[in-house]
Short mmCIF file of C-alpha atoms in Angstrom, two decimals:
data_model
loop_
_atom_site.label_atom_id
_atom_site.label_comp_id
_atom_site.label_asym_id
_atom_site.label_seq_id
_atom_site.Cartn_x
_atom_site.Cartn_y
_atom_site.Cartn_z
CA MET W 1 68.99 72.40 -31.26
CA THR W 2 66.45 73.66 -28.74
CA PRO W 3 64.76 71.13 -26.41
CA ALA W 4 61.44 71.74 -28.18
CA ARG W 5 62.93 70.90 -31.60
CA HIS W 6 64.74 67.95 -30.06
CA HIS W 7 61.47 66.43 -28.82
CA ALA W 8 59.56 67.39 -31.97
CA GLU W 9 62.15 65.55 -34.07
CA TRP W 10 61.89 62.21 -32.30
CA LEU W 11 58.11 62.52 -32.00
CA SER W 12 57.95 62.79 -35.79
CA LEU W 13 59.81 59.47 -36.11
CA VAL W 14 57.48 57.45 -33.85
CA GLU W 15 54.27 55.92 -35.23
CA THR W 16 51.33 56.81 -33.02
CA SER W 17 47.60 56.14 -32.97
CA GLY W 18 45.42 57.68 -30.29
CA PRO W 19 46.74 59.56 -27.25
CA PHE W 20 50.49 59.90 -26.77
CA LEU W 21 52.83 62.17 -24.84
CA SER W 22 52.39 65.91 -25.37
CA LEU W 23 55.24 68.30 -26.06
CA PRO W 24 54.58 70.44 -22.93
CA VAL W 25 54.79 67.34 -20.72
CA LEU W 26 58.01 66.18 -22.40
CA LEU W 27 59.58 69.61 -21.99
CA LYS W 28 58.69 69.63 -18.31
CA VAL W 29 60.09 66.17 -17.58
CA PHE W 30 63.02 66.27 -20.04
CA PRO W 31 63.87 70.01 -20.13
CA GLN W 32 67.39 69.34 -21.45
CA GLY W 33 66.30 66.65 -23.91
CA LEU W 34 66.20 62.87 -23.66
CA ASP W 35 68.43 60.80 -21.40
CA GLN W 36 71.88 59.93 -22.72
CA ARG W 37 73.04 56.34 -23.25
CA GLY W 38 76.47 54.80 -23.02
CA PRO W 39 78.23 53.85 -26.30
CA ASP W 40 79.02 50.36 -24.99
CA LYS W 41 75.33 49.63 -24.50
CA ALA W 42 74.55 50.83 -28.04
CA SER W 43 77.30 48.64 -29.48
CA ARG W 44 76.05 45.53 -27.68
CA LEU W 45 72.51 46.28 -28.82
CA ARG W 46 73.63 46.47 -32.45
CA GLU W 47 75.45 43.15 -32.17
CA ALA W 48 72.42 41.47 -30.61
CA TYR W 49 70.16 42.95 -33.29
CA GLU W 50 72.39 41.71 -36.11
CA ASP W 51 72.39 38.21 -34.59
CA TRP W 52 68.60 38.38 -34.40
CA LEU W 53 68.30 39.53 -38.01
CA GLU W 54 70.40 36.58 -39.14
CA LEU W 55 68.88 33.81 -37.01
CA GLY W 56 65.85 35.11 -35.10
CA ALA W 57 63.26 33.91 -37.62
CA LYS W 58 64.80 30.41 -37.69
CA ARG W 59 65.67 29.86 -34.05
CA PRO W 60 63.14 30.69 -31.30
CA ALA W 61 65.96 30.74 -28.73
CA VAL W 62 67.69 33.58 -30.61
CA HIS W 63 64.40 35.47 -30.84
CA HIS W 64 63.82 35.05 -27.11
CA ALA W 65 67.40 36.14 -26.36
CA TRP W 66 66.92 39.33 -28.40
CA ILE W 67 63.72 40.22 -26.54
CA LEU W 68 65.48 39.64 -23.23
CA HIS W 69 68.46 41.71 -24.33
CA VAL W 70 66.24 44.72 -24.91
CA LEU W 71 64.38 44.23 -21.62
CA THR W 72 67.34 43.42 -19.36
CA GLU W 73 70.35 45.08 -21.02
CA LEU W 74 68.83 48.16 -22.66
CA LEU W 75 65.96 48.86 -20.25
CA GLU W 76 67.72 47.22 -17.27
CA TYR W 77 64.72 45.36 -15.88
CA PRO W 78 66.22 43.18 -13.10
CA PRO W 79 65.11 39.57 -12.49
CA GLU W 80 63.46 40.44 -9.18
CA PHE W 81 61.03 42.76 -11.03
CA LEU W 82 60.82 41.18 -14.50
CA VAL W 83 58.98 37.88 -14.02
CA GLU W 84 57.48 35.25 -16.29
CA GLY W 85 55.58 31.99 -16.11
CA GLN W 86 54.49 30.89 -12.64
CA ALA W 87 56.06 33.97 -11.07
CA ILE W 88 53.53 36.30 -12.74
CA PRO W 89 51.11 37.67 -10.10
CA PRO W 90 47.53 36.35 -10.14
CA GLY W 91 44.89 38.31 -12.01
CA MET W 92 47.10 39.17 -14.99
CA GLU W 93 44.82 37.57 -17.57
CA ALA W 94 41.73 38.19 -19.65
CA ALA W 95 39.28 35.33 -20.18
CA MET W 96 37.61 35.77 -23.57
CA ARG W 97 35.02 33.10 -22.85
CA ASN W 98 32.89 33.60 -25.94
CA LEU W 99 36.02 33.24 -28.08
CA GLY W 100 37.59 30.32 -26.25
CA GLU W 101 40.79 32.19 -25.42
CA THR W 102 42.53 33.41 -22.28
CA LEU W 103 45.05 36.21 -22.73
CA ARG W 104 48.17 36.24 -20.58
CA PRO W 105 51.41 38.25 -20.82
CA LYS W 106 54.80 36.62 -21.39
CA PHE W 107 56.46 38.93 -18.85
CA VAL W 108 55.35 41.29 -16.11
CA LEU W 109 57.34 44.18 -14.68
CA LYS W 110 56.31 44.14 -11.04
CA HIS W 111 56.05 47.06 -8.65
CA ARG W 112 58.51 47.00 -5.74
CA ASP W 113 55.46 47.13 -3.48
CA ALA W 114 53.90 43.66 -3.74
CA ASP W 115 50.48 45.09 -2.82
CA LYS W 116 50.41 47.33 -5.90
CA LYS W 117 49.49 46.44 -9.46
CA PRO W 118 52.32 45.57 -11.88
CA LEU W 119 53.86 48.45 -13.80
CA LEU W 120 53.99 46.94 -17.28
CA LEU W 121 52.64 43.85 -19.07
CA ILE W 122 54.84 42.52 -21.88
CA GLU W 123 53.92 40.22 -24.77
CA TYR W 124 56.00 39.09 -27.71
CA TYR W 125 55.20 37.28 -30.95
CA SER W 126 57.16 35.59 -33.72
CA PRO W 127 59.12 37.83 -36.11
CA ASP W 128 56.62 37.22 -38.94
CA GLN W 129 53.59 38.41 -36.94
CA ASP W 130 52.47 41.91 -37.91
CA LEU W 131 51.37 43.73 -34.75
CA GLU W 132 48.50 45.43 -36.60
CA LYS W 133 47.10 42.27 -38.20
CA PRO W 134 45.14 39.34 -36.70
CA VAL W 135 47.24 36.77 -34.89
CA SER W 136 47.64 33.78 -37.17
CA GLY W 137 46.15 30.50 -36.04
CA LYS W 138 43.75 32.08 -33.53
CA THR W 139 39.95 31.96 -33.59
CA TRP W 140 39.65 35.56 -32.44
CA LYS W 141 40.76 37.69 -35.37
CA ALA W 142 42.31 40.48 -33.31
CA SER W 143 45.75 42.06 -33.63
CA PRO W 144 48.43 41.84 -30.92
CA GLY W 145 47.80 45.49 -30.12
CA THR W 146 44.07 44.92 -29.59
CA ARG W 147 44.78 41.82 -27.51
CA MET W 148 47.08 43.80 -25.24
CA MET W 149 44.41 46.49 -24.83
CA GLU W 150 41.90 43.88 -23.66
CA LEU W 151 44.45 42.30 -21.33
CA LEU W 152 45.31 45.67 -19.78
CA HIS W 153 41.64 46.46 -19.21
CA ALA W 154 41.03 43.09 -17.56
CA ALA W 155 44.14 43.29 -15.38
CA ASP W 156 43.56 46.99 -14.57
CA VAL W 157 47.13 47.86 -15.59
CA PRO W 158 47.49 51.00 -17.76
CA LEU W 159 50.60 50.15 -19.79
CA GLY W 160 51.72 47.27 -22.00
CA LEU W 161 54.58 46.56 -24.38
CA VAL W 162 54.14 44.34 -27.44
CA THR W 163 56.86 43.27 -29.87
CA ASN W 164 57.73 40.93 -32.70
CA GLY W 165 61.42 41.74 -32.32
CA GLU W 166 61.42 44.49 -34.96
CA GLN W 167 58.42 46.59 -33.94
CA TRP W 168 58.13 47.65 -30.28
CA MET W 169 54.69 49.01 -29.42
CA ILE W 170 53.67 50.79 -26.21
CA VAL W 171 49.97 50.35 -25.49
CA SER W 172 48.40 52.84 -23.07
CA ALA W 173 44.94 51.59 -22.08
CA PRO W 174 43.65 52.98 -18.79
CA ARG W 175 40.10 51.86 -18.11
CA GLY W 176 37.47 54.24 -19.41
CA GLU W 177 39.92 56.17 -21.63
CA THR W 178 40.90 56.09 -25.28
CA THR W 179 43.69 53.62 -25.99
CA GLY W 180 46.95 54.93 -27.43
CA PHE W 181 49.51 53.01 -29.48
CA ALA W 182 53.09 54.16 -30.16
CA SER W 183 55.58 52.09 -32.16
CA TRP W 184 59.36 52.10 -32.47
CA TYR W 185 61.36 49.99 -34.94
CA ALA W 186 64.67 48.34 -34.13
CA ASP W 187 66.01 49.03 -37.62
CA LEU W 188 65.31 52.74 -37.11
CA TRP W 189 67.08 52.62 -33.73
CA MET W 190 70.27 51.94 -35.66
CA GLN W 191 69.64 54.59 -38.33
CA GLU W 192 68.15 57.30 -36.10
CA PRO W 193 69.68 56.91 -32.60
CA LEU W 194 67.37 59.64 -31.31
CA THR W 195 64.47 57.17 -31.53
CA LEU W 196 66.45 54.69 -29.43
CA ARG W 197 67.12 57.41 -26.84
CA ALA W 198 63.39 58.12 -26.70
CA PHE W 199 62.52 54.44 -26.24
CA HIS W 200 65.20 54.11 -23.57
CA SER W 201 64.16 57.30 -21.76
CA LEU W 202 60.48 56.34 -21.58
CA LEU W 203 60.75 52.63 -20.78
CA HIS W 204 63.92 52.35 -18.71
CA LEU W 205 63.43 50.94 -15.21
CA ARG W 206 64.19 54.38 -13.79
CA ARG W 207 61.04 55.82 -15.41
CA PHE W 208 58.96 53.31 -13.43
CA LEU W 209 60.77 52.97 -10.12
CA GLY W 210 63.41 55.69 -9.97
CA VAL W 211 61.39 58.89 -10.30
CA ALA W 212 58.62 60.61 -8.33
CA GLU W 213 55.11 59.33 -9.06
CA PRO W 214 54.16 62.37 -11.24
CA GLU W 215 57.10 61.59 -13.54
CA THR W 216 56.39 57.90 -14.17
CA LEU W 217 55.39 56.92 -17.69
CA ALA W 218 51.77 56.26 -16.70
CA ALA W 219 51.58 59.71 -15.09
CA LEU W 220 53.09 61.36 -18.19
CA TYR W 221 50.38 59.76 -20.32
CA SER W 222 47.70 60.93 -17.89
CA GLU W 223 48.99 64.52 -17.84
CA SER W 224 49.35 64.55 -21.63
CA SER W 225 45.75 63.42 -21.95
CA LYS W 226 44.66 66.40 -19.83
CA ASP W 227 46.72 68.74 -22.03
CA GLN W 228 45.11 67.38 -25.18
CA GLN W 229 41.63 67.65 -23.64
CA GLU W 230 42.28 71.30 -22.77
CA VAL W 231 43.31 71.99 -26.36
CA THR W 232 40.16 70.25 -27.62
CA ASP W 233 38.01 72.30 -25.22
CA GLN W 234 39.65 75.55 -26.31
CA LEU W 235 39.09 74.70 -29.97
CA GLY W 236 35.47 73.91 -29.13
CA TYR W 237 35.02 77.30 -27.49
#
């Protein structure tokens, strides 16, 4: 399979709305295809997922453990960068005063440079919360995806990750630009491992802190947006 077909295949299996990564950008950054993963990591992920399927809806601790497994085992976010609660840097909130709500992330992936904005805001919901439907029990009838968009705009952070345990949604919301949503499903990770490789390749710690700035996930989104604008301009001409 050629690299172009390889990327086209996994792109066809990811649900997207709005801007996402373009094929030319993917071919430039992953010319040989997506990153490989170790079989041991895949086996542990399957075990954790099966535990979550059995007990996650009944036991919040199991649900929380599954979310952490994906973040710390699969994506390898270390505790010095993945923070929650009081350790979250100031300013990572959105006060919706007219709605009586203040949005805050559950986790933040910090930059190694404390003077720079965080790299990723992360929010999770209960397994029965649809990420495209209004959050139950809230006055503001907005979906988790929309809430993350508003939070990203307020915090001036371009990327967020939202999940209910099954659906894992990347939200790209740079200020002044169209917001993009891309969703992976844990069940499909097990059936179509290529989708898991894509999720791992794009959101692994290395993509944030282990590559040159032009190859970070935020930069890939930015370059893809320019590609898509050029195509739109050419069609207009």
